[in-house]
Amino acid sequence: MLASQRQEHILAVVRAHGAARVADLVVSLDVSDMTVRRDIAELARAGLVRRVHGGAVAPDAGGRPTDEPGFEAKRTWAQDEKRAIARAALATVEPGQSIALSAGTTTHLLAELVAATPALRPLTVVTNAVGAADVLHRATPGDDRLEVILTGGVRTPSDALVGPVADATLARLRVDRAYLGVHGVDADGLTTPNLAEAATNRALIAAAAATTVLADHTKWGVTGLARIARLDEVDVLLSDEGLPADARRAVGDATRLQLAPTTTPATTTPGERP
């Protein structure tokens, strides 16, 4: 088992029960005491757990920028920008293609647009997003011109299916383009708070001939624990006109930048300065 998978298991136990004992983790992970303590130390350095004698507990309350909000909370942020980005992404989808959609609120909007556009069929959509798969399936009962492939895996707070099952499925597939949602992006690349989700997103990128990242301007400067990819490892960063000038320069130096026009003023996430 990879270190990222062990650490994700430890986080899951802490989040479910408020604490995790080293002795119990040694048994459930089938690794040494030293390995578990090393993993807890890594998570503590990232601020995701607090080390205590004999194990780890949940960190003190009071959200950090590396926390991962749930899907319903995130879908209320930057709604106009996300819709504009989804519309711009839809314009790049062609009938007869196979595409992949990661989990995320903007990719979910793209799934809704794909489902509502019969002219794009036949189309194959591979996704690790439970909600996106449901939207696509409900839109086409009995219509085999829109094929939906759900990867399987372990569900995260952002409704992504991740982990070894999802990664193994993606390793066997090839698609024309992946559309990737991210938690944060900066000059160093794309990140997420979820270690297993980062690995599955890397598998999505590897399965695609080209990758478009869907990230509204509020994602710029946000960083998560786990790195997904460098900017120069993706083909297009699709954002909105609210993206600041310094971000535009940084992205443009690494990959192709496309800005989706919005008809309303740029919005910010709760607590963020305009």
CSV table of C-alpha atoms in Angstrom, one decimal:
chain,number,residue,atom,x,y,z
A,1,MET,CA,0.0,0.0,0.0
A,2,LEU,CA,1.3,3.5,-0.9
A,3,ALA,CA,2.0,6.1,1.7
A,4,SER,CA,-0.8,8.3,0.3
A,5,GLN,CA,-3.3,5.4,0.6
A,6,ARG,CA,-2.2,4.7,4.2
A,7,GLN,CA,-2.5,8.4,5.1
A,8,GLU,CA,-5.9,8.6,3.5
A,9,HIS,CA,-7.0,5.7,5.6
A,10,ILE,CA,-5.7,7.4,8.8
A,11,LEU,CA,-7.6,10.6,7.9
A,12,ALA,CA,-10.8,8.6,7.2
A,13,VAL,CA,-10.6,7.0,10.7
A,14,VAL,CA,-9.9,10.3,12.4
A,15,ARG,CA,-12.7,12.1,10.6
A,16,ALA,CA,-15.2,9.3,11.4
A,17,HIS,CA,-14.3,8.8,15.0
A,18,GLY,CA,-12.4,11.9,16.0
A,19,ALA,CA,-9.2,9.9,16.8
A,20,ALA,CA,-7.1,7.0,15.7
A,21,ARG,CA,-4.8,4.7,17.8
A,22,VAL,CA,-1.5,3.7,16.5
A,23,ALA,CA,-2.1,0.1,17.7
A,24,ASP,CA,-5.4,-0.2,15.8
A,25,LEU,CA,-3.8,1.3,12.7
A,26,VAL,CA,-1.0,-1.1,12.7
A,27,VAL,CA,-3.5,-3.9,12.6
A,28,SER,CA,-5.8,-2.4,10.0
A,29,LEU,CA,-3.0,-1.3,7.7
A,30,ASP,CA,-0.8,-4.3,8.3
A,31,VAL,CA,2.3,-2.2,8.7
A,32,SER,CA,4.8,-1.5,11.4
A,33,ASP,CA,4.4,0.9,14.4
A,34,MET,CA,7.1,3.1,13.0
A,35,THR,CA,5.4,3.4,9.6
A,36,VAL,CA,2.1,4.5,11.2
A,37,ARG,CA,3.9,7.1,13.3
A,38,ARG,CA,5.7,8.4,10.3
A,39,ASP,CA,2.4,8.8,8.4
A,40,ILE,CA,0.8,10.5,11.3
A,41,ALA,CA,3.7,12.9,11.5
A,42,GLU,CA,3.3,13.8,7.8
A,43,LEU,CA,-0.4,14.5,8.3
A,44,ALA,CA,0.3,16.5,11.4
A,45,ARG,CA,2.8,18.7,9.5
A,46,ALA,CA,0.1,19.4,6.9
A,47,GLY,CA,-2.3,20.4,9.7
A,48,LEU,CA,-4.8,17.6,9.0
A,49,VAL,CA,-4.4,15.8,12.3
A,50,ARG,CA,-2.9,16.5,15.7
A,51,ARG,CA,-0.4,14.0,17.2
A,52,VAL,CA,-1.1,12.8,20.7
A,53,HIS,CA,0.3,10.1,22.8
A,54,GLY,CA,-0.5,6.7,21.2
A,55,GLY,CA,-2.1,8.1,18.0
A,56,ALA,CA,-3.8,11.1,16.3
A,57,VAL,CA,-6.9,13.2,16.9
A,58,ALA,CA,-8.8,15.7,14.7
A,59,PRO,CA,-7.2,19.1,14.6
A,60,ASP,CA,-8.8,22.1,16.4
A,61,ALA,CA,-11.9,23.5,14.8
A,62,GLY,CA,-11.7,26.6,12.7
A,63,GLY,CA,-11.2,25.8,8.9
A,64,ARG,CA,-8.0,26.1,7.1
A,65,PRO,CA,-7.4,26.7,3.4
A,66,THR,CA,-6.4,23.1,3.0
A,67,ASP,CA,-9.7,21.8,4.3
A,68,GLU,CA,-12.0,20.2,1.7
A,69,PRO,CA,-15.6,21.5,1.8
A,70,GLY,CA,-18.4,19.2,0.8
A,71,PHE,CA,-20.0,19.3,-2.7
A,72,GLU,CA,-23.1,21.2,-1.7
A,73,ALA,CA,-21.1,24.0,-0.1
A,74,LYS,CA,-18.7,24.4,-3.0
A,75,ARG,CA,-21.5,24.5,-5.7
A,76,THR,CA,-22.7,27.8,-4.2
A,77,TRP,CA,-19.4,29.6,-4.8
A,78,ALA,CA,-18.6,31.6,-8.0
A,79,GLN,CA,-21.7,30.2,-9.7
A,80,ASP,CA,-21.7,32.5,-12.7
A,81,GLU,CA,-18.1,31.9,-13.4
A,82,LYS,CA,-18.5,28.2,-13.1
A,83,ARG,CA,-21.4,28.2,-15.5
A,84,ALA,CA,-19.4,30.3,-18.0
A,85,ILE,CA,-16.5,27.9,-17.8
A,86,ALA,CA,-18.8,24.9,-18.3
A,87,ARG,CA,-20.3,26.4,-21.4
A,88,ALA,CA,-16.9,27.1,-22.8
A,89,ALA,CA,-15.8,23.6,-22.1
A,90,LEU,CA,-19.0,22.2,-23.8
A,91,ALA,CA,-17.9,23.9,-27.0
A,92,THR,CA,-14.8,21.7,-27.2
A,93,VAL,CA,-16.8,18.4,-27.0
A,94,GLU,CA,-17.5,16.7,-30.3
A,95,PRO,CA,-19.8,13.9,-31.3
A,96,GLY,CA,-18.0,10.5,-31.5
A,97,GLN,CA,-15.4,11.4,-28.8
A,98,SER,CA,-14.7,9.7,-25.6
A,99,ILE,CA,-14.2,12.1,-22.7
A,100,ALA,CA,-13.5,11.9,-19.0
A,101,LEU,CA,-15.0,14.1,-16.2
A,102,SER,CA,-13.4,14.3,-12.8
A,103,ALA,CA,-15.5,15.1,-9.7
A,104,GLY,CA,-16.2,18.8,-9.0
A,105,THR,CA,-18.9,21.4,-9.1
A,106,THR,CA,-17.8,22.9,-12.5
A,107,THR,CA,-17.4,19.4,-14.1
A,108,HIS,CA,-20.9,18.6,-12.7
A,109,LEU,CA,-22.2,21.6,-14.6
A,110,LEU,CA,-20.5,20.4,-17.7
A,111,ALA,CA,-22.1,17.0,-17.3
A,112,GLU,CA,-25.5,18.7,-17.1
A,113,LEU,CA,-24.8,20.5,-20.3
A,114,VAL,CA,-23.7,17.4,-22.1
A,115,ALA,CA,-26.8,15.6,-20.9
A,116,ALA,CA,-29.0,18.4,-22.3
A,117,THR,CA,-27.2,18.4,-25.7
A,118,PRO,CA,-28.4,15.4,-27.9
A,119,ALA,CA,-26.4,16.8,-30.8
A,120,LEU,CA,-23.2,15.6,-29.1
A,121,ARG,CA,-24.2,11.9,-29.3
A,122,PRO,CA,-22.8,9.4,-29.9
A,123,LEU,CA,-20.5,10.1,-26.9
A,124,THR,CA,-18.7,8.1,-24.3
A,125,VAL,CA,-18.2,9.7,-20.9
A,126,VAL,CA,-15.8,8.1,-18.3
A,127,THR,CA,-16.2,9.6,-14.8
A,128,ASN,CA,-15.3,9.1,-11.2
A,129,ALA,CA,-18.0,11.5,-10.1
A,130,VAL,CA,-21.2,9.9,-8.7
A,131,GLY,CA,-23.3,12.9,-9.4
A,132,ALA,CA,-22.1,13.4,-13.0
A,133,ALA,CA,-22.8,9.8,-13.8
A,134,ASP,CA,-26.3,10.1,-12.4
A,135,VAL,CA,-27.1,13.2,-14.3
A,136,LEU,CA,-25.9,11.6,-17.6
A,137,HIS,CA,-27.7,8.4,-16.9
A,138,ARG,CA,-31.0,10.0,-16.1
A,139,ALA,CA,-30.9,12.1,-19.2
A,140,THR,CA,-30.7,9.2,-21.6
A,141,PRO,CA,-32.8,6.2,-20.4
A,142,GLY,CA,-32.6,3.6,-23.1
A,143,ASP,CA,-30.4,5.7,-25.4
A,144,ASP,CA,-27.1,3.8,-26.0
A,145,ARG,CA,-25.7,6.7,-28.0
A,146,LEU,CA,-24.5,8.2,-24.7
A,147,GLU,CA,-22.4,5.6,-22.9
A,148,VAL,CA,-21.4,6.4,-19.3
A,149,ILE,CA,-18.6,4.5,-17.5
A,150,LEU,CA,-18.3,5.0,-13.8
A,151,THR,CA,-14.9,4.0,-12.4
A,152,GLY,CA,-15.9,2.7,-9.0
A,153,GLY,CA,-13.8,3.3,-5.9
A,154,VAL,CA,-14.2,4.9,-2.4
A,155,ARG,CA,-16.3,8.0,-2.1
A,156,THR,CA,-14.9,11.4,-0.9
A,157,PRO,CA,-16.5,14.5,0.5
A,158,SER,CA,-16.5,16.0,-3.0
A,159,ASP,CA,-18.4,13.0,-4.3
A,160,ALA,CA,-15.4,11.6,-6.1
A,161,LEU,CA,-14.7,7.8,-6.4
A,162,VAL,CA,-11.0,7.3,-5.7
A,163,GLY,CA,-8.5,4.8,-4.6
A,164,PRO,CA,-7.0,1.6,-6.2
A,165,VAL,CA,-10.2,0.5,-7.9
A,166,ALA,CA,-10.7,3.8,-9.6
A,167,ASP,CA,-7.0,4.0,-10.5
A,168,ALA,CA,-7.0,0.5,-12.0
A,169,THR,CA,-10.0,1.2,-14.1
A,170,LEU,CA,-8.6,4.3,-15.5
A,171,ALA,CA,-5.2,2.6,-16.3
A,172,ARG,CA,-7.1,0.4,-18.8
A,173,LEU,CA,-8.8,3.2,-20.6
A,174,ARG,CA,-7.9,5.9,-23.2
A,175,VAL,CA,-10.0,9.0,-23.8
A,176,ASP,CA,-9.7,11.9,-26.2
A,177,ARG,CA,-9.9,14.6,-23.5
A,178,ALA,CA,-10.2,14.8,-19.7
A,179,TYR,CA,-12.0,17.7,-18.0
A,180,LEU,CA,-10.5,18.1,-14.6
A,181,GLY,CA,-11.8,20.1,-11.6
A,182,VAL,CA,-9.3,21.1,-8.9
A,183,HIS,CA,-9.4,22.4,-5.3
A,184,GLY,CA,-6.6,24.9,-6.0
A,185,VAL,CA,-4.1,26.1,-8.6
A,186,ASP,CA,-1.0,28.3,-8.5
A,187,ALA,CA,2.2,28.7,-10.4
A,188,ASP,CA,3.5,25.4,-9.0
A,189,GLY,CA,0.5,23.4,-10.3
A,190,LEU,CA,-2.8,21.8,-9.3
A,191,THR,CA,-3.6,20.5,-5.8
A,192,THR,CA,-6.3,18.9,-3.6
A,193,PRO,CA,-6.6,18.2,0.1
A,194,ASN,CA,-7.4,14.6,-0.6
A,195,LEU,CA,-4.4,12.3,-1.2
A,196,ALA,CA,-6.3,9.5,-2.9
A,197,GLU,CA,-8.2,12.0,-5.1
A,198,ALA,CA,-4.9,13.4,-6.3
A,199,ALA,CA,-3.7,10.0,-7.4
A,200,THR,CA,-7.0,9.3,-9.2
A,201,ASN,CA,-6.8,12.7,-10.9
A,202,ARG,CA,-3.3,11.8,-12.1
A,203,ALA,CA,-4.7,8.6,-13.5
A,204,LEU,CA,-7.4,10.6,-15.4
A,205,ILE,CA,-4.7,12.8,-16.9
A,206,ALA,CA,-2.6,9.7,-17.9
A,207,ALA,CA,-5.7,8.2,-19.6
A,208,ALA,CA,-6.3,11.2,-21.8
A,209,ALA,CA,-4.8,12.4,-25.0
A,210,ALA,CA,-5.3,16.0,-23.8
A,211,THR,CA,-6.5,17.6,-20.5
A,212,THR,CA,-8.5,20.7,-19.8
A,213,VAL,CA,-8.5,22.0,-16.2
A,214,LEU,CA,-11.7,23.8,-15.2
A,215,ALA,CA,-10.8,26.3,-12.5
A,216,ASP,CA,-12.6,29.6,-11.7
A,217,HIS,CA,-10.5,32.5,-10.5
A,218,THR,CA,-11.2,31.9,-6.8
A,219,LYS,CA,-9.1,28.7,-7.1
A,220,TRP,CA,-6.0,30.7,-7.8
A,221,GLY,CA,-3.6,30.8,-4.9
A,222,VAL,CA,-5.4,28.0,-3.0
A,223,THR,CA,-3.2,25.0,-2.2
A,224,GLY,CA,-4.1,21.6,-0.9
A,225,LEU,CA,-1.9,18.9,0.7
A,226,ALA,CA,-1.5,16.7,-2.4
A,227,ARG,CA,-0.1,17.8,-5.7
A,228,ILE,CA,-2.0,16.6,-8.8
A,229,ALA,CA,0.2,17.9,-11.7
A,230,ARG,CA,2.3,20.8,-12.9
A,231,LEU,CA,0.7,23.4,-15.1
A,232,ASP,CA,2.9,22.2,-18.0
A,233,GLU,CA,1.5,18.7,-17.7
A,234,VAL,CA,-2.0,19.8,-18.8
A,235,ASP,CA,-3.0,21.3,-22.2
A,236,VAL,CA,-5.5,24.0,-21.3
A,237,LEU,CA,-6.4,25.9,-18.1
A,238,LEU,CA,-10.0,27.2,-18.6
A,239,SER,CA,-10.8,29.9,-16.1
A,240,ASP,CA,-12.8,33.2,-16.2
A,241,GLU,CA,-12.2,36.9,-16.7
A,242,GLY,CA,-11.8,37.4,-12.9
A,243,LEU,CA,-8.4,35.7,-13.0
A,244,PRO,CA,-5.8,38.3,-11.9
A,245,ALA,CA,-3.1,39.5,-14.2
A,246,ASP,CA,-0.2,37.9,-12.4
A,247,ALA,CA,-2.0,34.5,-12.6
A,248,ARG,CA,-2.6,35.0,-16.3
A,249,ARG,CA,1.1,35.5,-16.8
A,250,ALA,CA,2.1,32.5,-14.7
A,251,VAL,CA,-0.4,30.2,-16.5
A,252,GLY,CA,0.5,31.6,-19.9
A,253,ASP,CA,4.1,30.8,-19.4
A,254,ALA,CA,3.3,27.1,-18.7
A,255,THR,CA,0.3,26.1,-20.7
A,256,ARG,CA,-2.6,27.5,-22.8
A,257,LEU,CA,-4.9,29.8,-21.0
A,258,GLN,CA,-8.5,30.3,-22.0
A,259,LEU,CA,-10.8,32.7,-20.2
A,260,ALA,CA,-14.6,32.2,-20.4
A,261,PRO,CA,-16.6,35.5,-20.5
A,262,THR,CA,-19.1,36.1,-17.8
A,263,THR,CA,-22.1,38.4,-17.9
A,264,THR,CA,-22.1,39.2,-14.2
A,265,PRO,CA,-19.4,40.7,-11.9
A,266,ALA,CA,-16.8,38.2,-10.5
A,267,THR,CA,-17.7,36.6,-7.2
A,268,THR,CA,-15.6,35.3,-4.4
A,269,THR,CA,-15.8,32.4,-2.0
A,270,PRO,CA,-17.0,33.1,1.5
A,271,GLY,CA,-14.3,34.8,3.5
A,272,GLU,CA,-12.2,35.7,0.5
A,273,ARG,CA,-11.2,39.3,-0.2
A,274,PRO,CA,-12.4,40.6,-3.6
